[in-house]
Coordinates of C-alpha atoms in Angstrom, one line a residue:
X1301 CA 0.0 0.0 0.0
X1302 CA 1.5 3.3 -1.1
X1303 CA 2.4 6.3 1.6
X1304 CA -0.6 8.6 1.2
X1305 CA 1.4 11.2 2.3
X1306 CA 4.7 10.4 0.1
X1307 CA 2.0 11.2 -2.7
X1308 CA 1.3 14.4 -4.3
X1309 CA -1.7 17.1 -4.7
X1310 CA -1.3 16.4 -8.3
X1311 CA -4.0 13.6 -8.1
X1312 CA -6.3 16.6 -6.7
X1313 CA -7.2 17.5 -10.7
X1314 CA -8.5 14.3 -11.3
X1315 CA -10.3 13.6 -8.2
X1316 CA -12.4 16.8 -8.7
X1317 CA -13.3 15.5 -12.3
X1318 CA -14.0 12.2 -11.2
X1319 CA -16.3 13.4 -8.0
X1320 CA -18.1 15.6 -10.5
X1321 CA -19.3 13.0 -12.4
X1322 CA -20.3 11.0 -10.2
X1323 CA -22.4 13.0 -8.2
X1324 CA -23.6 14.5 -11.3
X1325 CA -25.1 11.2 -12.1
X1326 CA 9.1 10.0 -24.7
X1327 CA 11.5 6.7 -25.2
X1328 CA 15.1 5.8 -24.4
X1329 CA 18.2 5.2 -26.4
X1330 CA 21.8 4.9 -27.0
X1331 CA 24.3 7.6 -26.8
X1332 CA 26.3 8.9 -29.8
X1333 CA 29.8 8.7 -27.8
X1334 CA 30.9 12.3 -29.3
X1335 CA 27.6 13.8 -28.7
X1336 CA 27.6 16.5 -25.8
X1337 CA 24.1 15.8 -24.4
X1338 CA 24.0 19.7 -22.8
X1339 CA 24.0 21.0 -25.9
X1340 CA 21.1 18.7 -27.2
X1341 CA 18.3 20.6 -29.3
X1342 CA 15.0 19.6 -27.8
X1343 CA 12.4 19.3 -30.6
X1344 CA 9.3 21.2 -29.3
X1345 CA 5.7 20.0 -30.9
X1346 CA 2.6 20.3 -29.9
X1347 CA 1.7 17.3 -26.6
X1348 CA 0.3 14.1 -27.2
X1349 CA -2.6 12.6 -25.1
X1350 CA -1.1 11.5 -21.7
X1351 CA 0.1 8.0 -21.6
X1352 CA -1.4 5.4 -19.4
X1353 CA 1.8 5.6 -17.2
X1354 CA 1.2 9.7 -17.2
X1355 CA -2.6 8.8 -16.4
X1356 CA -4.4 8.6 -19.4
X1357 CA -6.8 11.8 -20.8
X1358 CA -7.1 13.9 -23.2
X1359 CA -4.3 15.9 -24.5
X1360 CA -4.3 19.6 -23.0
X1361 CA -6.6 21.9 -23.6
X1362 CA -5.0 25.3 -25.3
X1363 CA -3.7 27.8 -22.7
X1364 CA -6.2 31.1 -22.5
X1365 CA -4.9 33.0 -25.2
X1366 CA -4.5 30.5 -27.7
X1367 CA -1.5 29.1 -27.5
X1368 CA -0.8 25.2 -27.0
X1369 CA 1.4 23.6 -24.9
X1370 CA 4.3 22.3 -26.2
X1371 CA 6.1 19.0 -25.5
X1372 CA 10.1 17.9 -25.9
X1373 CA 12.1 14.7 -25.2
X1374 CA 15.3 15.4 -23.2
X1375 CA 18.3 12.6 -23.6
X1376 CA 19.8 12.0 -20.1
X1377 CA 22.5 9.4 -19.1
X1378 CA 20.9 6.2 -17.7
X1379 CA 23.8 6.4 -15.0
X1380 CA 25.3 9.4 -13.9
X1381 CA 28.2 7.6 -12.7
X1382 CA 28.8 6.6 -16.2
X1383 CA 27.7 10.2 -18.2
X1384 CA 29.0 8.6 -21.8
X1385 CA 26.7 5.1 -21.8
X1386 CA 22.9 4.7 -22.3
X1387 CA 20.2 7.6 -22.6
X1388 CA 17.0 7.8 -21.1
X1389 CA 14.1 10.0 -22.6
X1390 CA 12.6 12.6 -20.5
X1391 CA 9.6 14.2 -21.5
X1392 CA 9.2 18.0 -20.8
X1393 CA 6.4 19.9 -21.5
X1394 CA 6.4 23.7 -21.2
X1395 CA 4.1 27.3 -22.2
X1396 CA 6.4 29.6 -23.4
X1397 CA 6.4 33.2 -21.5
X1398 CA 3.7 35.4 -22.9
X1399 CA 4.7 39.0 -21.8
X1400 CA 7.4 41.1 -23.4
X1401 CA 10.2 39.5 -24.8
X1402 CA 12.7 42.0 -22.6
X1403 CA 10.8 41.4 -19.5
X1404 CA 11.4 37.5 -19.6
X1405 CA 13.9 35.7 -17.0
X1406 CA 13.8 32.4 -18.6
X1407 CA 12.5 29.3 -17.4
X1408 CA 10.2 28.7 -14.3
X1409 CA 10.8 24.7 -13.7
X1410 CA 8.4 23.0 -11.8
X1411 CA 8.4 20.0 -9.8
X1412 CA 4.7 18.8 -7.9
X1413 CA 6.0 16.3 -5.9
X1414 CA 5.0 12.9 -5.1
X1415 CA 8.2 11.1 -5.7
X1416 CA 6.2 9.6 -8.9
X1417 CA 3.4 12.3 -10.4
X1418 CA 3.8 13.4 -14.0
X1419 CA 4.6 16.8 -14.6
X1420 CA 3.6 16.8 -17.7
X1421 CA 0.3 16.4 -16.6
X1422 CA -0.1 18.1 -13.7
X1423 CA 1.4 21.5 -15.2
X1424 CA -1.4 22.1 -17.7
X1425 CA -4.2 20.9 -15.1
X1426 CA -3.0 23.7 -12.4
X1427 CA -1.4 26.3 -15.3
X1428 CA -4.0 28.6 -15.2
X1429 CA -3.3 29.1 -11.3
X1430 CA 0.5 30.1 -12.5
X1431 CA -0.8 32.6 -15.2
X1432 CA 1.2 35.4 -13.6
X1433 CA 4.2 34.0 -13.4
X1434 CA 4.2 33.3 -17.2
X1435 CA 4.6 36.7 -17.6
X1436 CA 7.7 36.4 -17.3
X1437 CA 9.0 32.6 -17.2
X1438 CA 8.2 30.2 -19.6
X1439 CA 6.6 27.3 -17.5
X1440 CA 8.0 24.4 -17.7
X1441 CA 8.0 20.5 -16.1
X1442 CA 8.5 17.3 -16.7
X1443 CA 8.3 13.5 -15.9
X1444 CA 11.2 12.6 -13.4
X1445 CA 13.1 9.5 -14.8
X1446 CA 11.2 6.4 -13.3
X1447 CA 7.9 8.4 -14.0
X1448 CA 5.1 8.9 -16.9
X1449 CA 6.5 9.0 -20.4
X1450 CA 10.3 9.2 -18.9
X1451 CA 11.1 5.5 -18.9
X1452 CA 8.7 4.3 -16.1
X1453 CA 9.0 2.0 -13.7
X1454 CA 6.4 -0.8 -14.0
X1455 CA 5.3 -3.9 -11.5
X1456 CA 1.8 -4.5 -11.3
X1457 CA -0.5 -4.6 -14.7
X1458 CA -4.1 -2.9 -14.0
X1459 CA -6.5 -6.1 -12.7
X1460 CA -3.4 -7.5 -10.4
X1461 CA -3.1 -3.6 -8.8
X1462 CA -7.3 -4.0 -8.3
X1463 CA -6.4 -6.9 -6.6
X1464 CA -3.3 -5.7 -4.3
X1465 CA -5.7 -2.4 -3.6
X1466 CA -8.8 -4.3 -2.2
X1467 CA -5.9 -6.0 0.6
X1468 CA -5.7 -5.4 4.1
X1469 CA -2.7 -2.6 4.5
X1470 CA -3.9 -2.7 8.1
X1471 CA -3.2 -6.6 9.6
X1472 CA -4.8 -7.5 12.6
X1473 CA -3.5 -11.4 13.3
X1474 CA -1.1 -13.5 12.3
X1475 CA -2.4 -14.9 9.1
X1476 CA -3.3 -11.0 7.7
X1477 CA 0.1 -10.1 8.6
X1478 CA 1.8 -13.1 6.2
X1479 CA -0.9 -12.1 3.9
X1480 CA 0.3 -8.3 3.8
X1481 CA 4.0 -9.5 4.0
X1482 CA 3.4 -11.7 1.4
X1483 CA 1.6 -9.2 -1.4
X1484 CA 4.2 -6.6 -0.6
X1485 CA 7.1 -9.0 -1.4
X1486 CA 5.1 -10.2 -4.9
X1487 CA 4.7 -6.4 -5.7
X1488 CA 8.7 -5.7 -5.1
X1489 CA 9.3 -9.0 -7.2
X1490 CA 7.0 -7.6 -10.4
X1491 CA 9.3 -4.5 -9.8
X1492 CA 12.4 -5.9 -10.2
X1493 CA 10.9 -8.6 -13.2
X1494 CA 10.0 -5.5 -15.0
X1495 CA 12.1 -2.7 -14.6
X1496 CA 15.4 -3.7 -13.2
X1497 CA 17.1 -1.5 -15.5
X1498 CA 16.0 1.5 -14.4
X1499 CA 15.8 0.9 -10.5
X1500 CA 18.8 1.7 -9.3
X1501 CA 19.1 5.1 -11.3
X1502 CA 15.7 6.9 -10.0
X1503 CA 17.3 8.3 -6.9
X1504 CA 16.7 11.7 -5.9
X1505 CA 20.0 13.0 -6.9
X1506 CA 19.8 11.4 -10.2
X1507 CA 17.1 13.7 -10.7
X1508 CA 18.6 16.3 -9.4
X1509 CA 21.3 15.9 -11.8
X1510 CA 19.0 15.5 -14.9
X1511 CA 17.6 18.7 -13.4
X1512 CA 20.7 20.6 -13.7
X1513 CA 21.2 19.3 -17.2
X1514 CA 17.4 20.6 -17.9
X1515 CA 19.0 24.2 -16.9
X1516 CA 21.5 24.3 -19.3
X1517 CA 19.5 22.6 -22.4
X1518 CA 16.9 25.2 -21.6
X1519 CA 19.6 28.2 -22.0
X1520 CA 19.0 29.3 -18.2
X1521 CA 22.5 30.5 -16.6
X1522 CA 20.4 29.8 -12.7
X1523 CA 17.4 27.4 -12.7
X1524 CA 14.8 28.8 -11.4
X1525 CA 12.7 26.4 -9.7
X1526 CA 9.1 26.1 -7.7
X1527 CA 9.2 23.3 -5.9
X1528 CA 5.6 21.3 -4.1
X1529 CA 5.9 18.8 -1.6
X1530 CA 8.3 16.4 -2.5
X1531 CA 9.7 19.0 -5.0
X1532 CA 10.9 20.3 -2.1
X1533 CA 13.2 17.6 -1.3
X1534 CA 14.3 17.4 -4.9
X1535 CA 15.0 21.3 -5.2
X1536 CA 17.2 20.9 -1.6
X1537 CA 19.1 18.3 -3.2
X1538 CA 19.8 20.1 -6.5
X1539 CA 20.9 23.1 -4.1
X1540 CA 23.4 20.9 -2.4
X1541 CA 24.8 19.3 -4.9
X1542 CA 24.6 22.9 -7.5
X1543 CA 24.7 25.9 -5.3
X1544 CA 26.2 28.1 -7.6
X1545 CA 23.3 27.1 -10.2
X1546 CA 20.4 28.2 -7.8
X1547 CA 18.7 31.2 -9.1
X1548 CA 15.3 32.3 -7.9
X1549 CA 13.7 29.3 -5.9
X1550 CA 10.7 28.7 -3.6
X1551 CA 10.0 25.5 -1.9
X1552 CA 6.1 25.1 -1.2
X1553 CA 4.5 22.2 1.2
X1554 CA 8.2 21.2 2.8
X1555 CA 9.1 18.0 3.3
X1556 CA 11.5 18.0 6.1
X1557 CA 15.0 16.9 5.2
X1558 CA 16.2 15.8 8.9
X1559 CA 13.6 13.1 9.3
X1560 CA 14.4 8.7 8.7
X1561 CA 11.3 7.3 6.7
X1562 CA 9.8 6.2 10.2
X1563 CA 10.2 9.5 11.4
X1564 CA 8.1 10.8 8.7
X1565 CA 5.4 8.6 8.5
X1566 CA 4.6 9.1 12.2
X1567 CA 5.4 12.7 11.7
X1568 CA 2.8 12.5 9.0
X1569 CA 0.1 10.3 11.3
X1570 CA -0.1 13.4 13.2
X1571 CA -0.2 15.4 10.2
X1572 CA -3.4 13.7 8.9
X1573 CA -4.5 13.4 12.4
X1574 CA -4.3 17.1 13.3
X1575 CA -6.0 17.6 9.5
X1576 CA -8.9 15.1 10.1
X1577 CA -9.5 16.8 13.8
X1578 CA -9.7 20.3 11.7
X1579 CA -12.2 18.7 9.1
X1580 CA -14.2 17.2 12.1
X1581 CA -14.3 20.5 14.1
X1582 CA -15.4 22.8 10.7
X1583 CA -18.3 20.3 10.3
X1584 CA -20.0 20.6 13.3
X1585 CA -19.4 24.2 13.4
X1586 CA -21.4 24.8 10.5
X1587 CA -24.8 27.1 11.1
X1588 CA -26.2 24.0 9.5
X1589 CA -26.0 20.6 11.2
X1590 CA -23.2 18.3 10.6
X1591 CA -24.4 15.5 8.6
X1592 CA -22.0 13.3 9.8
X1593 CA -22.2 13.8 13.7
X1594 CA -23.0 16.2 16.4
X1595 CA -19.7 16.9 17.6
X1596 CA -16.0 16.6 16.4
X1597 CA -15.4 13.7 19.1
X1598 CA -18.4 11.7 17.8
X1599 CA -17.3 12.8 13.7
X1600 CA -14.1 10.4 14.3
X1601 CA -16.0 8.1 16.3
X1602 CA -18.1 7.5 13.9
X1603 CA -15.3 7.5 11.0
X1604 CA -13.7 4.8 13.7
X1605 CA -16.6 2.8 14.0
X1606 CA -17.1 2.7 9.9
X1607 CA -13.5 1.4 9.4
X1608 CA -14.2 -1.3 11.9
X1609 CA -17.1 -2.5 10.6
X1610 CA -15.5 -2.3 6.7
X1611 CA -12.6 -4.3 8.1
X1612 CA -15.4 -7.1 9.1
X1613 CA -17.7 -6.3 6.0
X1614 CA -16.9 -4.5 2.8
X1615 CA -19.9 -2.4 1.3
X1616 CA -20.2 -1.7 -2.3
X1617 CA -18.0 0.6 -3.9
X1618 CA -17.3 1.4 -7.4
X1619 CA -18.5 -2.0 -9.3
X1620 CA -17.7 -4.8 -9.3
X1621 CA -15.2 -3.7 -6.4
X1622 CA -16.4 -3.0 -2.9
X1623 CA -15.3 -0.3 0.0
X1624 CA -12.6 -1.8 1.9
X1625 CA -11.2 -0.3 5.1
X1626 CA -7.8 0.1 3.8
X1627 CA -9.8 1.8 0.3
X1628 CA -11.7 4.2 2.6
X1629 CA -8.8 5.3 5.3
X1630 CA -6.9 6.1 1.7
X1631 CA -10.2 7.9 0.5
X1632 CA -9.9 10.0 3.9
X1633 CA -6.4 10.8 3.4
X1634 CA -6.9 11.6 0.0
X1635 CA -9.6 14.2 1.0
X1636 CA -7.5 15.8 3.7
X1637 CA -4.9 16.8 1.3
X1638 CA -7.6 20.2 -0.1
X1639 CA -10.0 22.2 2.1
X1640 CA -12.3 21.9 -1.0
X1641 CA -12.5 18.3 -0.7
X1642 CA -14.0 18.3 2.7
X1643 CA -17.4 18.4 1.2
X1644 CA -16.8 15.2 -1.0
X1645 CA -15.3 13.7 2.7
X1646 CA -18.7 14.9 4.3
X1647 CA -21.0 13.4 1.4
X1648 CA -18.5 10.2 1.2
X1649 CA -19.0 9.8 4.6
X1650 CA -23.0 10.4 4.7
X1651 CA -23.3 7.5 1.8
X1652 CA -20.7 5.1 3.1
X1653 CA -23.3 4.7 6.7
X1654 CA -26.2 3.9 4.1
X1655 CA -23.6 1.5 2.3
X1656 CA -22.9 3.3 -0.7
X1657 CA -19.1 3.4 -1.0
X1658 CA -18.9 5.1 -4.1
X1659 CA -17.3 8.0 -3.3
X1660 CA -14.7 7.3 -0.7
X1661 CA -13.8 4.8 -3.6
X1662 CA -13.4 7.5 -6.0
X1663 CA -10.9 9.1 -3.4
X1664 CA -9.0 6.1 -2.7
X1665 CA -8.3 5.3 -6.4
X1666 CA -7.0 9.4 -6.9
X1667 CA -4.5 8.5 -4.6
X1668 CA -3.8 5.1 -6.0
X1669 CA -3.9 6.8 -9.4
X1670 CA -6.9 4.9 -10.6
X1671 CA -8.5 6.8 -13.7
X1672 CA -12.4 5.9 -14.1
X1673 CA -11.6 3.4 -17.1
X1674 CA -9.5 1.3 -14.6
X1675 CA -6.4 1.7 -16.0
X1676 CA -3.4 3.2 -13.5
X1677 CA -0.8 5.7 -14.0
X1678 CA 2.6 4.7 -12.8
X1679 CA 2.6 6.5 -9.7
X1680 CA 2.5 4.1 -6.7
X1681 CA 5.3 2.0 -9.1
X1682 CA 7.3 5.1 -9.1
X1683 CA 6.9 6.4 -5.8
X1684 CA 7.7 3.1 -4.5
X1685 CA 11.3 2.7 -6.2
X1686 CA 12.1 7.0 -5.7
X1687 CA 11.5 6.2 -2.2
X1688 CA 13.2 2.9 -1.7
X1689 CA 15.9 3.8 -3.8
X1690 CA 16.4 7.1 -1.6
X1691 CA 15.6 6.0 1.7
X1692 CA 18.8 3.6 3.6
X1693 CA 16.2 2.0 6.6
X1694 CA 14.4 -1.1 6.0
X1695 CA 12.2 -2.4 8.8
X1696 CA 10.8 -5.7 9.0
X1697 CA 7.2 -6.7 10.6
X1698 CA 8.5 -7.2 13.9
X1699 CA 9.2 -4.0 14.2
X1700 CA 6.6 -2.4 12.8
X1701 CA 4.6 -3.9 15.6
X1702 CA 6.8 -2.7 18.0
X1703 CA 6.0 0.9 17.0
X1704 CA 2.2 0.4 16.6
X1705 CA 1.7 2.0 19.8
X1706 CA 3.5 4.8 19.5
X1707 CA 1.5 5.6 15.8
X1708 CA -1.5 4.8 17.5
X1709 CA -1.0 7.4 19.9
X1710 CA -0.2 9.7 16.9
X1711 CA -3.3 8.9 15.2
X1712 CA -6.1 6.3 16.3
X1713 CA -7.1 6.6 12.9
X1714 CA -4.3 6.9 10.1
X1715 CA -1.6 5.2 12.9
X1716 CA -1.2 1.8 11.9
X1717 CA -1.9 2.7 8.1
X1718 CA 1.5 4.4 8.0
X1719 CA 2.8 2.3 10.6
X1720 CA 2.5 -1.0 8.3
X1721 CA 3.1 1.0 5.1
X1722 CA 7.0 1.2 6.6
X1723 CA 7.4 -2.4 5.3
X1724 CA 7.2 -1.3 1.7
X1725 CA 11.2 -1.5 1.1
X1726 CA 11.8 -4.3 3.2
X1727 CA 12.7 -6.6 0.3
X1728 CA 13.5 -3.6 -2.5
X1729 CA 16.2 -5.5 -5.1
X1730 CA 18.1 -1.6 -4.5
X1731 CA 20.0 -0.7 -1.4
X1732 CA 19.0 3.1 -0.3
X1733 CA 21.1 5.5 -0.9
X1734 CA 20.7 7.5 3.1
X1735 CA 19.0 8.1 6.0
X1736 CA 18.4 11.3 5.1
X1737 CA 18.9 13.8 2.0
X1738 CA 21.5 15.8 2.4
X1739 CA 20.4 19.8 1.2
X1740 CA 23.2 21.8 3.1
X1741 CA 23.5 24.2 -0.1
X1742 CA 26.2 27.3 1.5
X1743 CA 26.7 29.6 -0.9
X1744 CA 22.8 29.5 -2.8
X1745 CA 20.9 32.4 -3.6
X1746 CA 18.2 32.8 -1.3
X1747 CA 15.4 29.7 -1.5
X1748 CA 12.2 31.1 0.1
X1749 CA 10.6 28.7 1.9
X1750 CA 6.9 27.9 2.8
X1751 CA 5.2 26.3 5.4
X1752 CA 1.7 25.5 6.2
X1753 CA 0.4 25.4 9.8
X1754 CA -2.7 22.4 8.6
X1755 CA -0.8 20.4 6.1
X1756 CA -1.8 17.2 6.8
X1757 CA 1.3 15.3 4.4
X1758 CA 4.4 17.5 4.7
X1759 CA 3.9 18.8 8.4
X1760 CA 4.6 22.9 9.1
X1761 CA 7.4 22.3 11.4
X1762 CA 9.5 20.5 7.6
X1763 CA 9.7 24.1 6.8
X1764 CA 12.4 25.0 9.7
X1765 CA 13.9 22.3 9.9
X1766 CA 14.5 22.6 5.8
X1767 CA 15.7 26.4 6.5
X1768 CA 17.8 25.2 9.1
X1769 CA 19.1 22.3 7.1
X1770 CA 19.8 24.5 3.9
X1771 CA 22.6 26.5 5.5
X1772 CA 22.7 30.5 7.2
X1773 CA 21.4 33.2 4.5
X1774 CA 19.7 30.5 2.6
X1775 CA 16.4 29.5 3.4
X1776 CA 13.5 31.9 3.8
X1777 CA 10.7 31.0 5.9
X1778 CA 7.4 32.1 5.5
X1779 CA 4.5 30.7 6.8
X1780 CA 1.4 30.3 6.0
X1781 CA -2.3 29.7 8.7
X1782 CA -4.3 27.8 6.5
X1783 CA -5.7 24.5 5.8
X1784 CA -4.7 21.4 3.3
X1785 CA -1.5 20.6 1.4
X1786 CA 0.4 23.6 0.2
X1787 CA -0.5 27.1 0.4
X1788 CA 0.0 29.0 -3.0
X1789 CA -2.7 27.3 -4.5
X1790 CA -4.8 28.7 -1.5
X1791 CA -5.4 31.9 -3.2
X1792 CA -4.0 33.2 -0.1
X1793 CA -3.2 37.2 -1.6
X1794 CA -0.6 37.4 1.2
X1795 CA 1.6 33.8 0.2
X1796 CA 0.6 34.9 -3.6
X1797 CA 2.1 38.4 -3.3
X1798 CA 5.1 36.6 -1.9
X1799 CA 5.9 34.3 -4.3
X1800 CA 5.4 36.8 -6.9
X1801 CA 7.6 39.7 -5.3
X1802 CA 10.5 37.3 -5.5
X1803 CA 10.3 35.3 -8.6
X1804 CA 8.8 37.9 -10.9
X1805 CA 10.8 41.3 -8.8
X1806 CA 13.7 39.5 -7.3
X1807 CA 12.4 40.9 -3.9
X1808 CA 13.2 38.6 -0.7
X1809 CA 10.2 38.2 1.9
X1810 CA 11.2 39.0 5.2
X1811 CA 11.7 36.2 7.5
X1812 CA 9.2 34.4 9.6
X1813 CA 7.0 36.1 7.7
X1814 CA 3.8 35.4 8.6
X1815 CA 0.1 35.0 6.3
X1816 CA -3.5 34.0 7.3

């Protein structure tokens, strides 16, 4: 079962179109030995229609004055640590600037997190929220390697992930526990069976890396770089290992760069926890009743007794598969990640105590990356190997039990969710690389660096600890007192005006600055 909150807000898109109608009724190859790949000419056309691995769809849609997106294939070395061998294909996709030519800065590279969500995608489905900053960037992202159209990692085909979705992520005896043990080792296997090429060369600082390489096939002397969630953690990393190469940077929903993997799943427990607790106290403090209990103690206590009675009895979800308790915590977590969702949590909710799981099942497969014609992006593939090819600690299930407590005590709800999700690179064919990513980056121009006091996946406190971590005169913290997963694409005017004053004027925030 994947980490909900090693996932991404890039699933949010989809989820909204998928709610709504429901209620409503690039390749690899090999290298040229002489051929200098930062000098490569990328080949800009208009984009294709997503790939299954990117999520499936319709191509974009034409940006609001006409124009069309445009998409390239990047060559890359397979290994990094052998520059002159095999290429990977990265796909980029970008909307070139659209104010005056001698106002623009040069490219705005974006990175939405995850590990393991497309880019490509994801720009185009949020762009119009980024208008602004096109007037003076072209916007551009792209499918990490391991991801979407850039040589993607595969395990599971479509009907076996149905089947390794409807398991028990939350064992309660013996036999469940072999069971869970068992599907997690088969899923690592497929891994391996399918993509072993690839594995070991999806690490965080190969991207990093490729990143760096973007930056100079682009024509940008800095990257310039807005980095969500996990972006974050990539855009530390590319500080650290390119100082000198950091231009104009903010870091938005930070993942905090001090913490094991255990550390931050139970960090995120109470993340989730804190989030669900907000969702549960707006509800009953509606002018209208809650629908879904009469006060914020008896909201989760009936969300408890629901996922006990699922774990006994499944209820319909979306045919022919039903509501499982593992498919509705992860349809909980998925709504926790946007403010806006908390009405699709409140309706999911209100159907799933008449036995109509529809909707939390629509949730769940957002974050497993489910699109309604039941074929799955690449995402929990790819976020599996990024993290297990990043993260040094494997625990086994002895251990896991060990700590059950302790997550219980961080969240009765989400605790032993994350808890037994730890196991998921206990038998990874890759070694990890650390602990920890390293994103000391003295010397880099200043990163500003936002936290959110409600975010339920990347908890407010990452942000200090990823100022601290990047170095004196580095990180800029600003934070933000709102709700959900990230806070520029709150709207908030004051985090909007911030962002804007520095990438678009150059202007540095003032630190500890503080919006609500």
């Amino acid at each position: 079962m994947p980490n909900p909150s090693r996932l991404r807000a890039a699933a949010l898109t989809a989820t909204a179109a998928a709610l709504s109608a429901l209620l409503a009724g690039c390749g690899g190859g090999s290298q040229e030995d002489d051929e200098d790949l930062s000098g490569q000419k990328l080949h800009w056309k208009n984009c294709p229609a997503p790939s299954e691995a990117e999520g499936g769809g319709a191509a974009p849609s034409p940006l609001p004055d006409g124009d069309e997106w445009q998409c390239a294939t990047m060559k890359a070395p397979l290994d990094w640590d052998d520059p002159e061998g095999d290429t990977i294909g990265l796909a980029l996709i970008r909307a070139e600037a659209d104010g005056a030519a001698d106002r623009r800065i040069g490219s705005l590279v974006f990175n939405f997190g995850g590990p393991g969500g497309s880019g490509v995608t994801t720009l185009p489905a949020f762009g119009q929220d980024y208008a602004k900053l096109r007037t003076r960037y072209d916007l551009v992202s792209f499918d990490p390697r391991g991801v979407g159209r850039s040589d993607p990692v595969e395990c599971l085909d479509d009907k076996q992930l149905d089947t390794y979705f409807q398991q028990d992520a939350t064992p309660d005896d013996r036999a469940e526990r072999t069971e869970f043990v068992d599907n997690t080792e088969e899923f690592n296997a497929a891994c391996e069976k399918h993509s072993k090429k690839i594995l070991p060369h999806v690490r965080t600082t190969d991207a990093a890396r490729d990143m760096d390489l973007m930056r100079q096939v682009l024509g940008d002397e800095k990257l310039h770089y807005f980095g969500i969630s996990y972006g974050t953690e990539l855009g530390g990393v590319y500080a650290h290992l390119f100082p000198r190469h950091v231009g104009r940077a903010v870091f938005d929903a930070v993942v905090d760069p001090t913490q094991t993997a255990e550390q931050g799943s139970l960090g995120q427990a109470k993340g989730f926890q804190l989030a669900l607790d907000n969702f549960a106290e707006d509800c009953v403090s509606k002018v209208e009743d809650c629908p879904v209990g009469d006060t914020a103690e008896d909201v989760e206590a009936r969300i408890a007794r629901l996922l006990k009675d699922l774990d006994r009895k499944p209820i319909p979800g979306v045919f022919p598969r039903e509501l499982t308790e593992t498919a509705a915590t992860g349809g909980i977590a998925q709504a926790l990640y946007s403010k806006d969702f908390w009405e699709y949590l409140t309706e999911g909710l209100e159907q799933a105590y008449d036995g109509d799981g529809r909707v939390l099942m629509v949730l769940s497969d957002a974050l497993n990356g489910r699109n309604e014609d039941g074929e799955y992006s690449n995402i929990t593939a790819a976020n599996v190997a990024i993290n297990c090819a990043d993260d040094k600690p494997r625990y086994d299930p002895a251990y896991v039990e060990d700590k059950l407590p302790e997550f219980r005590d961080a969240s009765p709800l989400f605790g032993d969710y994350l808890a037994w999700s730890m196991l998921s690179c206990t038998d990874w064919p890759v070694a990890g690389a650390a602990d920890h990513p390293d994103v000391h980056a003295p010397g880099a121009a200043p990163i500003l660096v936002i936290g959110n006091t409600g975010d339920p996946a990347t908890p407010y406190e990452g942000a200090g600890k990823m100022v601290d971590a990047l170095g004196k005169g580095v990180g800029v913290e600003l934070t933000y007192k709102g709700q959900g997963h990230g806070a520029y694409d709150s709207k908030n005017r004051c985090v909007q005006d911030a962002v804007h004053g520095y990438l678009l004027d150059g202007k540095v925030p003032a630190a500890k600055t503080l919006c609500s």
